[in-house]
Every structure is written in C-alpha cells, then in structure tokens.
DNA sequence: CCGTTGCGTTAGTGGCACTAACGATGTAGG
DNA sequence: CCTACATCGTTAGTGCCACTAACGCAACGG
C-alpha cells in the first residue's frame, strides 16, 4: 500500500495523510470500544469516571470533571446512570454544601473490575496488527502529540 | 461569560489507554485542521473531494463517495458548495442519465494547490513533536490499524 | 416486460463536544 | 457585616457529524 516514492514533495495522497488516518482510526476504535462496553451495559464515560474514582478516591463532580475531561454538564447524566445501577453514591458534602461527594460502592468496584478486563481485551483487538514494542511506541507518539496539542 | 470551570485544561490522563489517547488526539487534530481550513473558506470534505478528483479524474458522485468515504447523502452538499464557488462543475452524464459527472475547474485546481500547502503546514504543526522517521512510523502504524479495523 | 440494482437527493436521527444561564453556596476585601 | 465575585450542580440548548430511510428516476438482466 505504501508507495515509497511519495515521500514529501508531491502532496500526500489522501490515504497517507496523518490527520485523516488519525480520525478514521479513532472513529473505528471508538465504535469498537463503545460497542464492547454497550454489551456490558456501560459507556466509555462510565469507565472513565469509575477509574478516576478508584485512582483518587471520592470526589466532587467538578473534581471528577477536571480529572476525566468530561464536561461537568454531561457528568450529571453519567453520575445519574452510575447511581441508578448502584455503582456510585451521590451525597451532599457537609463541609461544602455546594458539593456532592461521589463514592464508589463495592458493587461499583466489582463492575469496574469486569470493565477493566473488557477494555483490556478491546485494546488488544484494536492493536492486534502491532507488536508489543510497536504498541508502546504508538502510545508514546500519541502521548507526545497530545501533550503538544493541548498546550496550544 | 465563559465559566473558567468549563475550559478543559489538560485532563489529567487517567491512563495511557491507547483508544482514549487516540480519540483525544484525533479530536484536537480535527479541530486544528478544521480551523485551518475554515480560514481558507474550506472544510475537510472539500479537500478530500478535490484530491480524489485530481487523483483519478472526473467521476460520478457515487464514485466519489466510495473513494472518499463521504456518504453520498452528505456529498450532495459538498458538491453544492464546491460548485457555488466555481471549483467543480456538475453535469449530467449523457452515457448514464442517472449520473452526474463532477469535474474540477481550473479555478478548482488553483484552490486545491493552495489547500495543499495549507494542509501540509497543518500536518507539520500537528506532528511537530515527532521527528521525520517517527512521523513515518506513526503513519505506518495508523495505516495498519486502519486496514485491520476496516476488515471487521 | 418486470424485478433488481444503482443513482442523486431530501429529510431525519442520535450522539457528542461544547456553551449559557440559574439558584444556591462559598470566599475575599473594604 | 456587606458587597462582589467565584464555584457548585443542574437544565437546556446548539451545532456538527456519521449514519439511515425513503423517494423517484434510470439502467440492466432475465
């Protein structure tokens, strides 16, 4: 597929345009992950929120928003859904009555463990064509690009 | 008034999850490219369509849809916009009256050349933190992932 | 002929990132 | 203390984009 001739001078053919490849791959990866999570009655935000809670303990919604990148307006629904299913509890913070403290329940922790496995296997499906060192390299590249882009 | 809470600073990467990094990077890359193109009164679909036309000559809309991945329902608007600006011409195909033949105009070719440069510089901004060999490697990785994902 | 398939087009759906505004509550400065 | 402002959770809404459905028309195959 890759024509060694088309290095730099002539405009990149559509097929090899990094930005395009990036969004194509991201789109399909997103679908893969979303469908996988849907089969476990979850969405990617559920996972993000639960992981954030596990990593740094109970937090206010605004705090969670900052950690996960989910907008605090959208977080409301996420917490609602997690609470409905009994995975988190939302309680007013006595120390600051503007806040809600969100806490993972034991059931939530169990659910999260299940999702961890699911996500890991989905990552594996996603990255199937790459060797382990290549996967690490890709992650490194993406990490650097993200760093760079979010500082603009 | 923009609430400073809503400005997403670097969402503390809760994890170096490839699928997550992928969509974060793709999102920002997309924004970068879209904003750049908007400054030239263009959208990414315009560019994709024009490139496809240059690469393989006049084509029907359905053909273009297949080549660019743009849904033929959305392609209608893209061709409309390009035609309004005088970059392409849409004419009924005498050989098959169901079809429209879309052809680039000279003005369209000039416009495309301008966009080529713009896109190239945007790719450069995007990939700034990577060395040239790293960029090629990233493109290779993404290409392989895309191949793999689109065969599922 | 007639059923199927491909064409361009219109309309609509659902999800997602993102913004705006509000009432309640906290904090800081004079 | 009072006033001004910031932050909290929440509701509502915007605009974009991938994607679907259905249409009338034309071509093709049996």
Short mmCIF file of C-alpha atoms (C1' of nucleotides) in Angstrom, two decimals:
data_model
loop_
_atom_site.label_atom_id
_atom_site.label_comp_id
_atom_site.label_asym_id
_atom_site.label_seq_id
_atom_site.Cartn_x
_atom_site.Cartn_y
_atom_site.Cartn_z
CA UNK A 1 0.00 0.00 0.00
CA UNK A 2 2.71 2.47 0.86
CA UNK A 3 4.37 3.84 -2.18
CA UNK A 4 7.97 4.64 -1.29
CA UNK A 5 8.04 7.31 -3.98
CA UNK A 6 5.58 9.70 -2.46
CA UNK A 7 7.69 10.92 0.40
CA UNK A 8 7.49 14.67 0.63
CA UNK A 9 7.31 16.77 -2.48
CA UNK A 10 4.01 15.87 -4.01
CA UNK A 11 1.03 16.45 -1.78
CA UNK A 12 0.31 13.47 0.37
CA UNK A 13 -2.28 11.23 -1.16
CA UNK A 14 -5.40 11.10 0.90
CA UNK A 15 -4.54 7.64 2.11
CA UNK A 16 -1.38 8.70 3.90
CA UNK A 17 -2.48 11.98 5.44
CA UNK A 18 -1.78 11.62 9.14
CA UNK A 19 -4.65 13.78 10.31
CA UNK A 20 -7.05 11.82 8.17
CA UNK A 21 -5.75 8.44 9.20
CA UNK A 22 -5.93 9.60 12.77
CA UNK A 23 -9.59 10.42 12.67
CA UNK A 24 -10.51 7.36 10.65
CA UNK A 25 -8.75 5.06 13.05
CA UNK A 26 -10.07 6.92 16.06
CA UNK A 27 -13.59 6.69 14.76
CA UNK A 28 -13.46 2.96 14.30
CA UNK A 29 -11.63 2.43 17.55
CA UNK A 30 -14.30 4.44 19.28
CA UNK A 31 -17.01 2.34 17.78
CA UNK A 32 -15.23 -0.84 18.72
CA UNK A 33 -14.89 0.25 22.32
CA UNK A 34 -18.38 1.72 22.57
CA UNK A 35 -19.99 -1.41 21.21
CA UNK A 36 -17.96 -3.57 23.52
CA UNK A 37 -18.93 -1.50 26.52
CA UNK A 38 -22.55 -1.41 25.41
CA UNK A 39 -22.62 -5.17 25.62
CA UNK A 40 -21.81 -4.73 29.31
CA UNK A 41 -24.44 -2.00 29.69
CA UNK A 42 -21.77 0.67 30.05
CA UNK A 43 -20.42 3.64 28.17
CA UNK A 44 -16.92 4.93 27.93
CA UNK A 45 -17.70 7.74 30.31
CA UNK A 46 -18.82 5.30 32.91
CA UNK A 47 -15.46 3.68 32.70
CA UNK A 48 -13.57 6.96 32.80
CA UNK A 49 -15.46 8.15 35.84
CA UNK A 50 -15.09 4.89 37.72
CA UNK A 51 -11.38 4.72 37.00
CA UNK A 52 -10.91 8.28 38.19
CA UNK A 53 -12.77 7.49 41.38
CA UNK A 54 -10.71 4.41 42.00
CA UNK A 55 -7.47 6.21 41.37
CA UNK A 56 -8.02 9.08 43.73
CA UNK A 57 -10.92 8.29 45.95
CA UNK A 58 -14.28 10.03 46.47
CA UNK A 59 -14.54 13.39 44.79
CA UNK A 60 -16.92 16.18 43.94
CA UNK A 61 -18.41 16.25 40.47
CA UNK A 62 -16.37 19.27 39.47
CA UNK A 63 -13.24 17.47 40.55
CA UNK A 64 -14.20 14.45 38.50
CA UNK A 65 -14.87 16.68 35.55
CA UNK A 66 -11.36 18.06 35.74
CA UNK A 67 -9.79 14.64 36.04
CA UNK A 68 -11.68 12.91 33.28
CA UNK A 69 -12.20 15.77 30.86
CA UNK A 70 -15.93 15.14 30.91
CA UNK A 71 -17.80 18.44 30.97
CA UNK A 72 -19.48 18.92 34.26
CA UNK A 73 -22.78 19.43 32.50
CA UNK A 74 -22.52 15.99 30.93
CA UNK A 75 -21.21 14.44 34.10
CA UNK A 76 -24.59 14.86 35.72
CA UNK A 77 -26.11 12.20 33.49
CA UNK A 78 -23.12 9.90 33.89
CA UNK A 79 -23.38 10.00 37.68
CA UNK A 80 -27.13 9.53 37.42
CA UNK A 81 -26.66 6.39 35.38
CA UNK A 82 -23.95 5.02 37.62
CA UNK A 83 -26.05 5.76 40.68
CA UNK A 84 -29.14 4.10 39.17
CA UNK A 85 -27.14 0.95 38.74
CA UNK A 86 -25.81 1.17 42.25
CA UNK A 87 -22.19 1.66 41.27
CA UNK A 88 -21.70 5.03 42.96
CA UNK A 89 -23.40 7.06 45.64
CA UNK A 90 -24.02 10.76 45.46
CA UNK A 91 -24.27 12.54 48.77
CA UNK A 92 -24.18 16.21 49.74
CA UNK A 93 -20.85 17.29 51.16
CA UNK A 94 -21.39 18.52 54.73
CA UNK A 95 -18.16 20.52 54.54
CA UNK A 96 -19.25 22.46 51.47
CA UNK A 97 -22.93 22.41 50.76
CA UNK A 98 -22.47 23.31 47.12
CA UNK A 99 -20.80 20.00 46.54
CA UNK A 100 -21.82 16.41 46.08
CA UNK A 101 -19.41 13.74 47.15
CA UNK A 102 -19.36 10.83 44.77
CA UNK A 103 -18.23 7.49 46.16
CA UNK A 104 -17.81 4.11 44.53
CA UNK A 105 -19.75 1.26 46.06
CA UNK A 106 -18.50 -2.24 46.45
CA UNK A 107 -20.74 -3.25 43.57
CA UNK A 108 -19.17 -0.45 41.54
CA UNK A 109 -15.73 -1.80 42.25
CA UNK A 110 -16.79 -5.23 41.11
CA UNK A 111 -18.28 -3.77 37.96
CA UNK A 112 -15.12 -1.81 37.30
CA UNK A 113 -13.02 -4.93 37.56
CA UNK A 114 -15.19 -6.52 34.94
CA UNK A 115 -14.84 -3.49 32.70
CA UNK A 116 -11.08 -3.50 33.13
CA UNK A 117 -10.91 -6.91 31.59
CA UNK A 118 -13.28 -6.00 28.83
CA UNK A 119 -11.34 -2.86 27.99
CA UNK A 120 -8.06 -4.72 28.02
CA UNK A 121 -9.35 -7.24 25.55
CA UNK A 122 -10.77 -4.49 23.37
CA UNK A 123 -7.41 -2.74 23.33
CA UNK A 124 -5.97 -6.00 22.24
CA UNK A 125 -8.41 -6.34 19.38
CA UNK A 126 -7.71 -2.79 18.40
CA UNK A 127 -3.95 -3.15 18.40
CA UNK A 128 -3.87 -6.67 17.02
CA UNK A 129 -1.71 -5.84 13.99
CA UNK A 130 1.03 -4.25 16.09
CA UNK A 131 3.76 -6.00 18.03
CA UNK A 132 4.18 -5.17 21.70
CA UNK A 133 7.09 -2.75 21.19
CA UNK A 134 5.17 -1.12 18.39
CA UNK A 135 2.18 -0.65 20.64
CA UNK A 136 4.32 1.06 23.20
CA UNK A 137 5.82 3.26 20.56
CA UNK A 138 2.41 4.22 19.26
CA UNK A 139 1.24 5.09 22.74
CA UNK A 140 4.35 7.16 23.23
CA UNK A 141 3.81 9.03 19.98
CA UNK A 142 0.18 9.72 20.78
CA UNK A 143 1.09 10.85 24.25
CA UNK A 144 3.58 13.32 22.91
CA UNK A 145 1.17 14.61 20.30
CA UNK A 146 -1.50 15.07 22.93
CA UNK A 147 0.86 16.94 25.22
CA UNK A 148 1.82 19.20 22.37
CA UNK A 149 -1.71 19.80 21.12
CA UNK A 150 -3.21 20.56 24.46
CA UNK A 151 -0.65 23.26 25.04
CA UNK A 152 -1.78 25.43 22.17
CA UNK B 1 -19.26 34.85 30.01
CA UNK B 2 -17.17 31.77 29.84
CA UNK B 3 -17.04 29.92 33.06
CA UNK B 4 -13.38 29.12 33.69
CA UNK B 5 -14.53 25.77 35.00
CA UNK B 6 -15.56 24.80 31.54
CA UNK B 7 -12.20 25.37 29.98
CA UNK B 8 -10.59 22.00 29.74
CA UNK B 9 -7.11 22.16 30.82
CA UNK B 10 -5.11 19.04 30.25
CA UNK B 11 -7.43 16.35 31.53
CA UNK B 12 -5.18 14.53 33.87
CA UNK B 13 -4.51 11.47 31.74
CA UNK B 14 -6.21 8.98 33.97
CA UNK B 15 -4.43 6.38 31.93
CA UNK B 16 -2.39 5.90 28.83
CA UNK B 17 -5.14 3.91 27.25
CA UNK B 18 -4.45 3.76 23.52
CA UNK B 19 -8.08 4.02 22.46
CA UNK B 20 -8.54 7.03 24.70
CA UNK B 21 -5.38 8.74 23.55
CA UNK B 22 -6.38 8.04 20.01
CA UNK B 23 -9.68 9.83 20.25
CA UNK B 24 -8.30 12.70 22.26
CA UNK B 25 -5.54 13.31 19.76
CA UNK B 26 -7.86 12.83 16.82
CA UNK B 27 -10.31 15.30 18.25
CA UNK B 28 -7.73 18.01 18.64
CA UNK B 29 -6.12 17.24 15.33
CA UNK B 30 -9.50 17.50 13.70
CA UNK B 31 -10.11 20.82 15.28
CA UNK B 32 -6.71 22.09 14.22
CA UNK B 33 -7.30 21.08 10.62
CA UNK B 34 -10.89 22.27 10.51
CA UNK B 35 -9.99 25.66 11.87
CA UNK B 36 -7.12 25.99 9.45
CA UNK B 37 -9.30 25.10 6.51
CA UNK B 38 -12.06 27.38 7.72
CA UNK B 39 -9.67 30.28 7.44
CA UNK B 40 -9.45 29.44 3.74
CA UNK B 41 -13.25 29.10 3.48
CA UNK B 42 -12.99 25.34 3.09
CA UNK B 43 -13.87 22.21 5.01
CA UNK B 44 -12.10 18.94 5.16
CA UNK B 45 -14.66 17.32 2.91
CA UNK B 46 -13.91 19.92 0.27
CA UNK B 47 -10.30 18.95 0.37
CA UNK B 48 -10.99 15.23 0.29
CA UNK B 49 -13.28 15.55 -2.70
CA UNK B 50 -10.91 17.77 -4.64
CA UNK B 51 -7.97 15.48 -4.01
CA UNK B 52 -9.97 12.46 -5.10
CA UNK B 53 -10.94 14.25 -8.28
CA UNK B 54 -7.37 15.20 -9.00
CA UNK B 55 -6.11 11.71 -8.34
CA UNK B 56 -8.45 9.91 -10.66
CA UNK B 57 -10.20 12.42 -12.85
CA UNK B 58 -13.88 13.31 -13.27
CA UNK B 59 -16.25 10.96 -11.53
CA UNK B 60 -19.85 10.43 -10.58
CA UNK B 61 -20.94 11.35 -7.09
CA UNK B 62 -21.37 7.74 -6.07
CA UNK B 63 -17.85 7.04 -7.24
CA UNK B 64 -16.53 9.96 -5.23
CA UNK B 65 -18.42 8.75 -2.23
CA UNK B 66 -16.71 5.40 -2.44
CA UNK B 67 -13.28 6.93 -2.84
CA UNK B 68 -13.50 9.49 -0.09
CA UNK B 69 -15.71 7.67 2.37
CA UNK B 70 -18.13 10.59 2.38
CA UNK B 71 -21.71 9.34 2.45
CA UNK B 72 -23.40 10.05 -0.80
CA UNK B 73 -26.14 11.86 1.05
CA UNK B 74 -23.64 14.27 2.52
CA UNK B 75 -21.72 14.56 -0.70
CA UNK B 76 -24.59 16.46 -2.22
CA UNK B 77 -23.93 19.46 -0.02
CA UNK B 78 -20.18 19.25 -0.53
CA UNK B 79 -20.55 19.32 -4.29
CA UNK B 80 -23.05 22.15 -3.99
CA UNK B 81 -20.60 24.22 -2.03
CA UNK B 82 -17.71 23.48 -4.34
CA UNK B 83 -19.88 24.29 -7.35
CA UNK B 84 -21.09 27.56 -5.81
CA UNK B 85 -17.50 28.63 -5.51
CA UNK B 86 -16.73 27.59 -9.05
CA UNK B 87 -14.29 24.85 -8.11
CA UNK B 88 -16.15 21.98 -9.74
CA UNK B 89 -18.84 21.54 -12.35
CA UNK B 90 -21.72 19.14 -12.07
CA UNK B 91 -23.16 17.93 -15.35
CA UNK B 92 -25.49 15.09 -16.25
CA UNK B 93 -23.69 12.10 -17.72
CA UNK B 94 -25.01 11.50 -21.25
CA UNK B 95 -23.86 7.89 -21.09
CA UNK B 96 -25.85 7.15 -17.97
CA UNK B 97 -28.60 9.57 -17.20
CA UNK B 98 -28.77 8.58 -13.56
CA UNK B 99 -25.34 10.02 -13.04
CA UNK B 100 -23.76 13.42 -12.62
CA UNK B 101 -20.23 13.85 -13.79
CA UNK B 102 -18.21 16.05 -11.47
CA UNK B 103 -15.21 17.82 -12.95
CA UNK B 104 -12.64 20.12 -11.40
CA UNK B 105 -12.32 23.54 -12.96
CA UNK B 106 -9.09 25.40 -13.44
CA UNK B 107 -10.06 27.63 -10.54
CA UNK B 108 -10.64 24.49 -8.51
CA UNK B 109 -7.16 23.25 -9.30
CA UNK B 110 -5.70 26.54 -8.20
CA UNK B 111 -7.70 26.43 -4.99
CA UNK B 112 -6.55 22.87 -4.37
CA UNK B 113 -2.93 23.86 -4.74
CA UNK B 114 -3.47 26.49 -2.09
CA UNK B 115 -5.11 23.96 0.18
CA UNK B 116 -2.25 21.51 -0.37
CA UNK B 117 0.14 23.99 1.14
CA UNK B 118 -2.18 24.80 3.97
CA UNK B 119 -2.73 21.13 4.79
CA UNK B 120 0.96 20.41 4.63
CA UNK B 121 1.70 23.14 7.11
CA UNK B 122 -1.11 21.96 9.36
CA UNK B 123 0.28 18.43 9.31
CA UNK B 124 3.54 19.93 10.31
CA UNK B 125 2.01 21.76 13.23
CA UNK B 126 0.25 18.61 14.24
CA UNK B 127 3.31 16.41 14.10
CA UNK B 128 5.73 18.99 15.43
CA UNK B 129 6.92 16.92 18.39
CA UNK B 130 7.87 13.95 16.20
CA UNK B 131 10.99 13.51 14.10
CA UNK B 132 10.63 12.66 10.45
CA UNK B 133 11.25 8.93 10.87
CA UNK B 134 8.85 8.90 13.78
CA UNK B 135 6.20 10.54 11.65
CA UNK B 136 6.58 7.89 9.03
CA UNK B 137 6.37 5.21 11.64
CA UNK B 138 3.21 6.70 13.11
CA UNK B 139 1.65 6.86 9.67
CA UNK B 140 2.61 3.27 9.10
CA UNK B 141 1.09 2.17 12.39
CA UNK B 142 -2.11 4.03 11.74
CA UNK B 143 -2.31 2.65 8.24
CA UNK B 144 -2.01 -0.87 9.53
CA UNK B 145 -4.57 -0.29 12.23
CA UNK B 146 -6.96 1.15 9.70
CA UNK B 147 -6.51 -1.80 7.37
CA UNK B 148 -7.18 -4.15 10.21
CA UNK B 149 -10.18 -2.31 11.60
CA UNK B 150 -11.92 -1.83 8.29
CA UNK B 151 -11.82 -5.55 7.68
CA UNK B 152 -14.10 -6.45 10.54
"C1'" DC C 1 -41.82 -6.65 -19.93
"C1'" DC C 2 -40.76 -6.83 -14.72
"C1'" DG C 3 -37.75 -7.20 -10.66
"C1'" DT C 4 -33.48 -5.63 -9.11
"C1'" DT C 5 -29.91 -2.60 -8.57
"C1'" DG C 6 -27.60 1.89 -8.70
"C1'" DC C 7 -28.16 6.86 -8.91
"C1'" DG C 8 -28.83 11.67 -6.73
"C1'" DT C 9 -31.48 13.87 -3.38
"C1'" DT C 10 -34.17 15.16 0.85
"C1'" DA C 11 -35.18 14.54 5.46
"C1'" DG C 12 -34.33 12.94 9.74
"C1'" DT C 13 -31.84 10.55 13.89
"C1'" DG C 14 -28.74 10.13 17.64
"C1'" DG C 15 -24.55 11.07 19.87
"C1'" DC C 16 -21.17 14.13 21.25
"C1'" DA C 17 -18.40 18.30 22.39
"C1'" DC C 18 -19.41 22.47 23.98
"C1'" DT C 19 -21.94 26.93 25.76
"C1'" DA C 20 -25.17 29.65 28.53
"C1'" DA C 21 -27.55 30.66 32.34
"C1'" DC C 22 -29.53 29.93 37.01
"C1'" DG C 23 -30.06 29.36 42.01
"C1'" DA C 24 -27.57 28.16 45.89
"C1'" DT C 25 -23.49 28.39 48.36
"C1'" DG C 26 -18.87 29.56 49.41
"C1'" DT C 27 -14.87 33.21 49.82
"C1'" DA C 28 -12.42 37.71 49.95
"C1'" DG C 29 -11.98 42.74 50.58
"C1'" DG C 30 -13.21 47.03 52.36
"C1'" DC D 1 -21.07 42.96 58.19
"C1'" DC D 2 -21.84 43.89 53.40
"C1'" DT D 3 -20.90 43.55 48.87
"C1'" DA D 4 -18.77 41.49 44.94
"C1'" DC D 5 -17.33 37.63 42.90
"C1'" DA D 6 -16.21 32.51 42.20
"C1'" DT D 7 -17.65 27.75 42.31
"C1'" DC D 8 -21.03 24.15 42.70
"C1'" DG D 9 -24.63 21.08 40.44
"C1'" DT D 10 -28.01 21.31 37.11
"C1'" DT D 11 -31.03 22.26 32.98
"C1'" DA D 12 -31.47 23.48 28.41
"C1'" DG D 13 -29.91 24.11 24.11
"C1'" DT D 14 -26.55 24.49 19.90
"C1'" DG D 15 -24.11 22.75 16.03
"C1'" DC D 16 -21.68 19.24 13.96
"C1'" DC D 17 -21.14 14.71 12.13
"C1'" DA D 18 -21.77 9.84 10.99
"C1'" DC D 19 -25.33 7.36 9.56
"C1'" DT D 20 -30.25 5.68 7.92
"C1'" DA D 21 -34.59 5.76 5.31
"C1'" DA D 22 -37.10 6.58 1.65
"C1'" DC D 23 -38.04 8.74 -2.77
"C1'" DG D 24 -38.33 8.96 -7.98
"C1'" DC D 25 -35.65 8.01 -11.76
"C1'" DA D 26 -32.78 5.38 -14.87
"C1'" DA D 27 -30.32 1.22 -16.36
"C1'" DC D 28 -29.70 -3.69 -16.62
"C1'" DG D 29 -30.77 -8.74 -16.68
"C1'" DG D 30 -33.58 -12.40 -17.41
#
